[in-house]
Short mmCIF file of C-alpha atoms in Angstrom, two decimals:
data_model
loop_
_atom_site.label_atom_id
_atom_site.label_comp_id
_atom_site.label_asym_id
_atom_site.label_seq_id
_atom_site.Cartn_x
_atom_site.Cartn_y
_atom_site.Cartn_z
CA UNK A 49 -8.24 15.16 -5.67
CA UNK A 50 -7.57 14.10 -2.34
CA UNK A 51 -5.80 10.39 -1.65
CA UNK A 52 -4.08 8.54 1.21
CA UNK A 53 -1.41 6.23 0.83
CA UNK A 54 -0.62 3.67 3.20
CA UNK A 55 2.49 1.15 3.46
CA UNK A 56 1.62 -2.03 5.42
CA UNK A 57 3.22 -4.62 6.52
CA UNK A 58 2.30 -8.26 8.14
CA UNK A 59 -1.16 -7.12 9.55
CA UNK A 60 -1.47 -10.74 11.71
CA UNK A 61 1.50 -8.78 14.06
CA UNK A 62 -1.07 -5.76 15.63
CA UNK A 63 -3.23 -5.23 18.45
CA UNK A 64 -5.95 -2.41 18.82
CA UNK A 65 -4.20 0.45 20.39
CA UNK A 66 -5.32 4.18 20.60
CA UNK A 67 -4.44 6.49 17.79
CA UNK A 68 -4.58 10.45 19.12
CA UNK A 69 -4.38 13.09 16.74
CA UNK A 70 -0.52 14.68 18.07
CA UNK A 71 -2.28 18.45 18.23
CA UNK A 72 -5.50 17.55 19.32
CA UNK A 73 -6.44 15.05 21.74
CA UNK A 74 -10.21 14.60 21.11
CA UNK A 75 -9.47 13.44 17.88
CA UNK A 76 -9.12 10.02 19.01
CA UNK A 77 -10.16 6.16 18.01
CA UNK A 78 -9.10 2.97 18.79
CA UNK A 79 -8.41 0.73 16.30
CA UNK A 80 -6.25 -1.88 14.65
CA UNK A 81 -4.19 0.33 12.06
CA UNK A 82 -3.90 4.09 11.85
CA UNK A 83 -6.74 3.88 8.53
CA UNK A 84 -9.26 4.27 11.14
CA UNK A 85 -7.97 7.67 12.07
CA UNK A 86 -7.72 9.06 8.41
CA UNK A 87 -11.17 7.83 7.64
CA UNK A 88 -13.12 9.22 10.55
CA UNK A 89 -10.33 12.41 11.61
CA UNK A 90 -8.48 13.73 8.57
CA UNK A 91 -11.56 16.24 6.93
CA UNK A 92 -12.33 19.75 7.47
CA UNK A 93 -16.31 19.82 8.58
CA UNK A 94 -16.44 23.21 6.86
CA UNK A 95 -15.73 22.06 3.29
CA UNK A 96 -16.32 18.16 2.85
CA UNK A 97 -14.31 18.84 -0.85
CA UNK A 98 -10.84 18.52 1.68
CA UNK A 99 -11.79 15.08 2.81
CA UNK A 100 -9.82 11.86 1.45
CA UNK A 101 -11.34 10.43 -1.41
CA UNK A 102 -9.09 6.92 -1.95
CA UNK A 103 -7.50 4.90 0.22
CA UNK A 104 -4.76 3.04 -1.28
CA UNK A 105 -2.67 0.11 0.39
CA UNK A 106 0.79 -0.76 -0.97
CA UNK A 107 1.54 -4.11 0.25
CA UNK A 108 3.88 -7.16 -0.81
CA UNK A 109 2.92 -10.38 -1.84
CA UNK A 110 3.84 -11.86 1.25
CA UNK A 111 2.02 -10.69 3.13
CA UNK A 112 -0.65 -14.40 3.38
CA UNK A 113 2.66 -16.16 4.39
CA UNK A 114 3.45 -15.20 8.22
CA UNK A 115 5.29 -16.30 11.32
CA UNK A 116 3.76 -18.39 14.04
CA UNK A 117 2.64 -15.92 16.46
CA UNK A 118 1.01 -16.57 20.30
CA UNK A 119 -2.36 -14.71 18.93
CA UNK A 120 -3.30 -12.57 16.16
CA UNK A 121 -6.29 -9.65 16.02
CA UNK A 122 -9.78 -11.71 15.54
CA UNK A 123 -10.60 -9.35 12.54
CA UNK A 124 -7.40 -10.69 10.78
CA UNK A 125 -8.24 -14.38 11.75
CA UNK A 126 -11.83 -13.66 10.81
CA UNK A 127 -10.37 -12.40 7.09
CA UNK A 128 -7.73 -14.92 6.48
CA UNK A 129 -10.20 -18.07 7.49
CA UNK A 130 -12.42 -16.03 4.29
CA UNK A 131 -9.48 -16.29 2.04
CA UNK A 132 -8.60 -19.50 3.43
CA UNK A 133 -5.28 -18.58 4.83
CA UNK A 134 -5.40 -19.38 8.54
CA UNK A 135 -3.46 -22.12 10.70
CA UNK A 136 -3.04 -23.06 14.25
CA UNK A 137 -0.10 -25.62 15.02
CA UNK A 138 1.90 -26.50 17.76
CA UNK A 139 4.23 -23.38 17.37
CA UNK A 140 1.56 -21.28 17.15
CA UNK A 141 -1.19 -19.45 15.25
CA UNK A 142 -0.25 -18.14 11.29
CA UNK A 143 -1.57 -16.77 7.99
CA UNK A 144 -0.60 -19.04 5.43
CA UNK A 145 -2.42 -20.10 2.43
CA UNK A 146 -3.90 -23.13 2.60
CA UNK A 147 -3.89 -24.01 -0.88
CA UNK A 148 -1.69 -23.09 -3.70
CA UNK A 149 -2.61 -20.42 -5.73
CA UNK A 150 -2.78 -21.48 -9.87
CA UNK A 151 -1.81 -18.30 -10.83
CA UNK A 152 0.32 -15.33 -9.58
CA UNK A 153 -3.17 -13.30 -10.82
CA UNK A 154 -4.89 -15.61 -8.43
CA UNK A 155 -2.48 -14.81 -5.30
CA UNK A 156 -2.82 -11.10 -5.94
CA UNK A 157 -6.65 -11.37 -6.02
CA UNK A 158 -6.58 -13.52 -2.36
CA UNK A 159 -4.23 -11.03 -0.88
CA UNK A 160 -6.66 -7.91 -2.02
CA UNK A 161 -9.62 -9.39 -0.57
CA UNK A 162 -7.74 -10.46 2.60
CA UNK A 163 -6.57 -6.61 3.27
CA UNK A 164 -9.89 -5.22 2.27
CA UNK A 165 -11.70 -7.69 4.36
CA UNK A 166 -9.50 -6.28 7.36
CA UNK A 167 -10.54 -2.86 6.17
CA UNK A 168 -13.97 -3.79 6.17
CA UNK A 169 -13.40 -4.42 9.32
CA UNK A 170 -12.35 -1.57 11.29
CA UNK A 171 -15.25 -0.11 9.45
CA UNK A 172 -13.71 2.06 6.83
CA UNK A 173 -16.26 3.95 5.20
CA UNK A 174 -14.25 5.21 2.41
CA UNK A 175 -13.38 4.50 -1.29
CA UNK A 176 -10.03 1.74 -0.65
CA UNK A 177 -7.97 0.03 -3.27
CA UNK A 178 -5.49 -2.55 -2.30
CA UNK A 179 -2.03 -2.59 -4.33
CA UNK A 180 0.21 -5.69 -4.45
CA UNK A 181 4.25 -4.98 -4.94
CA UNK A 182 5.40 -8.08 -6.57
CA UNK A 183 8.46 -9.60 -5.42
CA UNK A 184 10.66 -12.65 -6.38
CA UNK A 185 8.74 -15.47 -4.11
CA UNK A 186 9.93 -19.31 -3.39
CA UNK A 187 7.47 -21.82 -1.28
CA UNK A 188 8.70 -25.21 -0.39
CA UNK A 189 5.89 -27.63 0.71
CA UNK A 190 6.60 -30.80 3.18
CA UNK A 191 5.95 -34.10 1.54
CA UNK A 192 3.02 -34.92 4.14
CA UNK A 193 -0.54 -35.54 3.26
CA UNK A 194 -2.10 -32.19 4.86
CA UNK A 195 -0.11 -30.49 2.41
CA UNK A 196 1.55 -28.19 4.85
CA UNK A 197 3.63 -24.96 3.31
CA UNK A 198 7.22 -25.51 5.25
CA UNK A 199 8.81 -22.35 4.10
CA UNK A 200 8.13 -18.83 2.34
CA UNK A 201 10.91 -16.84 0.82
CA UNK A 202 10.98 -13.89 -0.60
CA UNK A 203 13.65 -11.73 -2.69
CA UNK A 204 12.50 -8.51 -3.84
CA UNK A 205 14.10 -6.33 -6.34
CA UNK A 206 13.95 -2.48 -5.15
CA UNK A 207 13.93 -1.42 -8.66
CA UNK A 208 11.30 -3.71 -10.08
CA UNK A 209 8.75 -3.34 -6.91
CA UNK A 210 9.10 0.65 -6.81
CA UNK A 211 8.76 0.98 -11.16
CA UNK A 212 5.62 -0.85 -10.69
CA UNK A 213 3.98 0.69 -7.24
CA UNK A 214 4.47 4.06 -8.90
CA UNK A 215 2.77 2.74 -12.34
CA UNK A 216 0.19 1.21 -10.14
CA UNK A 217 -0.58 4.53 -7.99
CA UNK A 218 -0.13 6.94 -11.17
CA UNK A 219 -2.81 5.02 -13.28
CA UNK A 220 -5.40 4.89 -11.18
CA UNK A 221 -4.55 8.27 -9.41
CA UNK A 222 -5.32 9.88 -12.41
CA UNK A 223 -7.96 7.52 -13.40
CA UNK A 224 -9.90 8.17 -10.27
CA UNK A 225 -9.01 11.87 -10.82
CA UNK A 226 -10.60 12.24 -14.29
CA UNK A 227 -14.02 13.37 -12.94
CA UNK A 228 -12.09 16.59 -11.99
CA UNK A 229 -10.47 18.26 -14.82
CA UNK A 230 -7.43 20.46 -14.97
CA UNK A 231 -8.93 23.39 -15.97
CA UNK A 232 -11.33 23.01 -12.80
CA UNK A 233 -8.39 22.80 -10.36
CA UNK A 234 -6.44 26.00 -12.03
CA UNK A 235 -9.82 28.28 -11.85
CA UNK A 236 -9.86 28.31 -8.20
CA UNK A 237 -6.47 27.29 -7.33
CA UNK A 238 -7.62 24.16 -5.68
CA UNK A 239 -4.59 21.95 -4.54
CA UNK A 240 -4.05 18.05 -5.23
CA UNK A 241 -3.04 17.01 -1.83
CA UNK A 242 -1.44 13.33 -1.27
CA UNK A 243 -1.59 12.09 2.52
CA UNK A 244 1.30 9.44 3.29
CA UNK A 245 1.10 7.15 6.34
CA UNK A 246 3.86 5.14 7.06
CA UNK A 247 2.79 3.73 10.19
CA UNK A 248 3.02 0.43 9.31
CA UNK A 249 5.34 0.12 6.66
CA UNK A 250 8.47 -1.74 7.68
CA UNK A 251 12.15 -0.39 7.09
CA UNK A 252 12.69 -0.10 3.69
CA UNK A 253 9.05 -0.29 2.58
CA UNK A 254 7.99 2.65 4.36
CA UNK A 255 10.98 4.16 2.67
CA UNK A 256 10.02 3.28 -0.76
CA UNK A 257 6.27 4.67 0.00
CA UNK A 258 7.94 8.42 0.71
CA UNK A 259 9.80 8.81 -2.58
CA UNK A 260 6.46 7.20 -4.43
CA UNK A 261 4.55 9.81 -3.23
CA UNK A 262 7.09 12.70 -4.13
CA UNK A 263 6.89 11.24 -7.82
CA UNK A 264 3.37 10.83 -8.03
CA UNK A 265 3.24 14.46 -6.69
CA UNK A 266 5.26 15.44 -9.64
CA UNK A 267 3.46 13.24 -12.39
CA UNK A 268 0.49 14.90 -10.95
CA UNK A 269 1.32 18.24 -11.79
CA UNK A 270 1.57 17.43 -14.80
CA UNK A 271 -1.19 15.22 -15.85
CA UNK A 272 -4.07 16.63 -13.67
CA UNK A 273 -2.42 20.70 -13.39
CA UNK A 274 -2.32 22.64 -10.75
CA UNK A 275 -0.59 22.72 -7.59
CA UNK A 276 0.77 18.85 -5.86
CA UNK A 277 0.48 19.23 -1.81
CA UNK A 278 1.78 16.16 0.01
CA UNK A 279 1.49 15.46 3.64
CA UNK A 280 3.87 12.58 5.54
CA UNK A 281 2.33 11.24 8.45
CA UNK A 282 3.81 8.42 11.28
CA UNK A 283 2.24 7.56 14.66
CA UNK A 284 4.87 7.63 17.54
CA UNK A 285 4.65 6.02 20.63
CA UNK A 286 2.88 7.91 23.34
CA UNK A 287 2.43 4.39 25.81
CA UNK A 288 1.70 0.95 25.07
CA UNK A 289 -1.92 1.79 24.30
CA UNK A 290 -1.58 5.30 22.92
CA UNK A 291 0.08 6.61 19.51
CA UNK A 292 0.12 9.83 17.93
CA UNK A 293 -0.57 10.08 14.87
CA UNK A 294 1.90 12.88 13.81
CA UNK A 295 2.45 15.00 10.60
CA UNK A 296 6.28 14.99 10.55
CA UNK A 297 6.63 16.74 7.23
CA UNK A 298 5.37 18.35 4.47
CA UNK A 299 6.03 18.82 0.30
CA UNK A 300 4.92 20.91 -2.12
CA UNK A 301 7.34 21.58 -4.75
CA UNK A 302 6.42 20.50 -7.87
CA UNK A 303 8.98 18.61 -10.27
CA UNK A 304 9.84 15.11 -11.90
CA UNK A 305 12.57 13.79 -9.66
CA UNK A 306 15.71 12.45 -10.81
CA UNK A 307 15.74 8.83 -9.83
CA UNK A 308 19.15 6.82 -10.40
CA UNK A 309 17.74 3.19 -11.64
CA UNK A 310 20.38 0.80 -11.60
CA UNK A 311 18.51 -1.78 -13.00
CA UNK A 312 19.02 -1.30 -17.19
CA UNK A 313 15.69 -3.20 -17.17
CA UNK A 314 13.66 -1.07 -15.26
CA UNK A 315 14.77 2.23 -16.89
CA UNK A 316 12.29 1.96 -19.38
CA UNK A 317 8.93 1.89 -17.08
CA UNK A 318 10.56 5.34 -14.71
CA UNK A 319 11.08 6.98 -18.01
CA UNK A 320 7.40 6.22 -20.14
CA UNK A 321 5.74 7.87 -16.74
CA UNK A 322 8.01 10.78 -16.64
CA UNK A 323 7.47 11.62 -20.37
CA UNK A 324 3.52 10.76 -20.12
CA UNK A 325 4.35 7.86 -22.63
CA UNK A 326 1.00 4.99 -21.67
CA UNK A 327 1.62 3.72 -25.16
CA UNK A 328 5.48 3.34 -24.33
CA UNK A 329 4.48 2.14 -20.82
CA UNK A 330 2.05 -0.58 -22.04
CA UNK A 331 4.95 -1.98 -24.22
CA UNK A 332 7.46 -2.20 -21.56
CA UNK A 333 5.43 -3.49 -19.04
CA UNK A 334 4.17 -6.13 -21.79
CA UNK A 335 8.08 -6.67 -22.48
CA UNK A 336 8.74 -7.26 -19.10
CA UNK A 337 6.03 -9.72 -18.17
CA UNK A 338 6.54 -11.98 -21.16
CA UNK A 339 10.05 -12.03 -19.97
CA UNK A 340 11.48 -14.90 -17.80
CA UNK A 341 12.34 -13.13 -14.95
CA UNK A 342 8.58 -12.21 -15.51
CA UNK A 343 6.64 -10.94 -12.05
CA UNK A 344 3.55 -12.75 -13.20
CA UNK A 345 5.32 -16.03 -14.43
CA UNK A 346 3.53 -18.50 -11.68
CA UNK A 347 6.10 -19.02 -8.63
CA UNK A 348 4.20 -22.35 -7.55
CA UNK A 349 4.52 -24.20 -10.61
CA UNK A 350 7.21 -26.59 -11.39
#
């Protein structure tokens, strides 16, 4: 097994720049993200079995409701006009929905095919899933007739987002792992590996997507067997139009980490994937979103 996991945050905010490999300068693309690099650079043309298999993208679910900005990238204009999330006013060009969403189910859906459209394209060739980190969200509209969103807040609970990012990553990790059995990766000693990029991530996101991937690593071990390789990546600034895209550390020691969550609620969910507990897991998470703090309760309704 082979993934990449990517934090991202407001995509409208980048402009194509070149992304060089730090130890190898023909290894090179221009592009609007750092994906680009990983899907065409990051294999090893002597053994295809190294190359990534799935993409995933952690981002939040505000992510369709941006800043004015002077101009944004015409592939994310090009996606957001798809999803119906794009708006030009006197202040300036934005991503913002349009339209409401019905359901919170709804707004996750939009924001998944907004991202994927964008990884579309930059012409990722590879296997992507998008994942949405939920997060406590307010929208006040004006009382005109176009409808207009006036402001987006949003208040995210560190606890809450990171239990269910790692659920997230951990099911379908080892869902999209199941066509390779333990027993295969112990009889030749083949490593998982798990390649972070935290390019784009912002501040405490990026943060977040570190420690995720040191506790998938160790869930890993555990569920799939045999050794848990993971691989942090960031792409420093080189010029204006040049980054390199840097490994700037490496883990490989395999263990369930001891998390301190302070949230009593939360507890529950860190604990079900530590112990390998879905049946626990299901209940919790079934707990949790019947409750009225709920993530999925609909934030536009009144």
């Amino acid at each position: 097994m082979r993934i990449y996991i990517a934090s991202w945050g407001d995509p409208s905010g980048w402009r194509p720049v070149d992304y060089i490999h730090y130890q190898d300068e023909e290894k090179k693309i221009r592009s609007l993200s750092s994906v680009s690099f990983f899907d065409k650079h990051y294999n090893n043309k002597n053994d295809n079995q190294n190359d990534i298999e799935t993409f995933y993208i952690l981002v939040q679910d505000s992510v369709l409701f941006t800043n004015p900005k002077r101009d944004i990238d015409g592939i994310v204009v090009n996606c957001a006009q798809q999803v119906k999330a794009y708006e030009t006013h006197d202040s300036g060009k934005l991503i913002w929905l349009q339209e409401p969403p019905s359901t919170y189910e709804d707004l996750v859906k939009t924001i998944q095919d907004y991202v994927q459209c964008i990884l579309r394209g930059q012409g990722i060739r590879r296997k992507t899933q998008v994942i949405v980190v939920p997060s406590n969200i307010t929208v006040i509209r004006k009382s005109s007739q176009d409808g207009s969103y006036l402001r987006f807040s949003s208040s995210s609970n560190y606890d809450f987002m990171y239990s269910m990012a790692l659920m997230s990553l951990y099911e379908n990790a080892v869902k999209n792992g199941s066509r390779e059995p333990a027993e295969s990766n112990n009889s030749n000693n083949r490593p998982v590996k798990i390649v972070v990029d935290t390019t784009h991530g912002i501040n405490y996101f990026a943060i977040m997507t570190t420690e995720l991937a040191r506790d998938l690593a160790g869930f890993l071990s555990i569920k799939i067997g045999g050794r848990v390789n993971v691989e942090f990546w960031n792409a420093i600034m080189k010029s204006t139009e040049e980054y390199l895209v840097t490994k700037v550390a490496t883990w490989d020691r395999v263990g369930i980490r001891d998390v301190k969550v302070f949230n009593k609620g939360q507890r529950p969910v860190y604990r079900a994937l530590s112990l390998n507990s879905p049946l626990a897991l299901i209940y919790v998470m079934s707990e949790l979103r019947n409750s009225n703090n709920s993530w999925t309760r609909c934030p536009f309704c009144i």
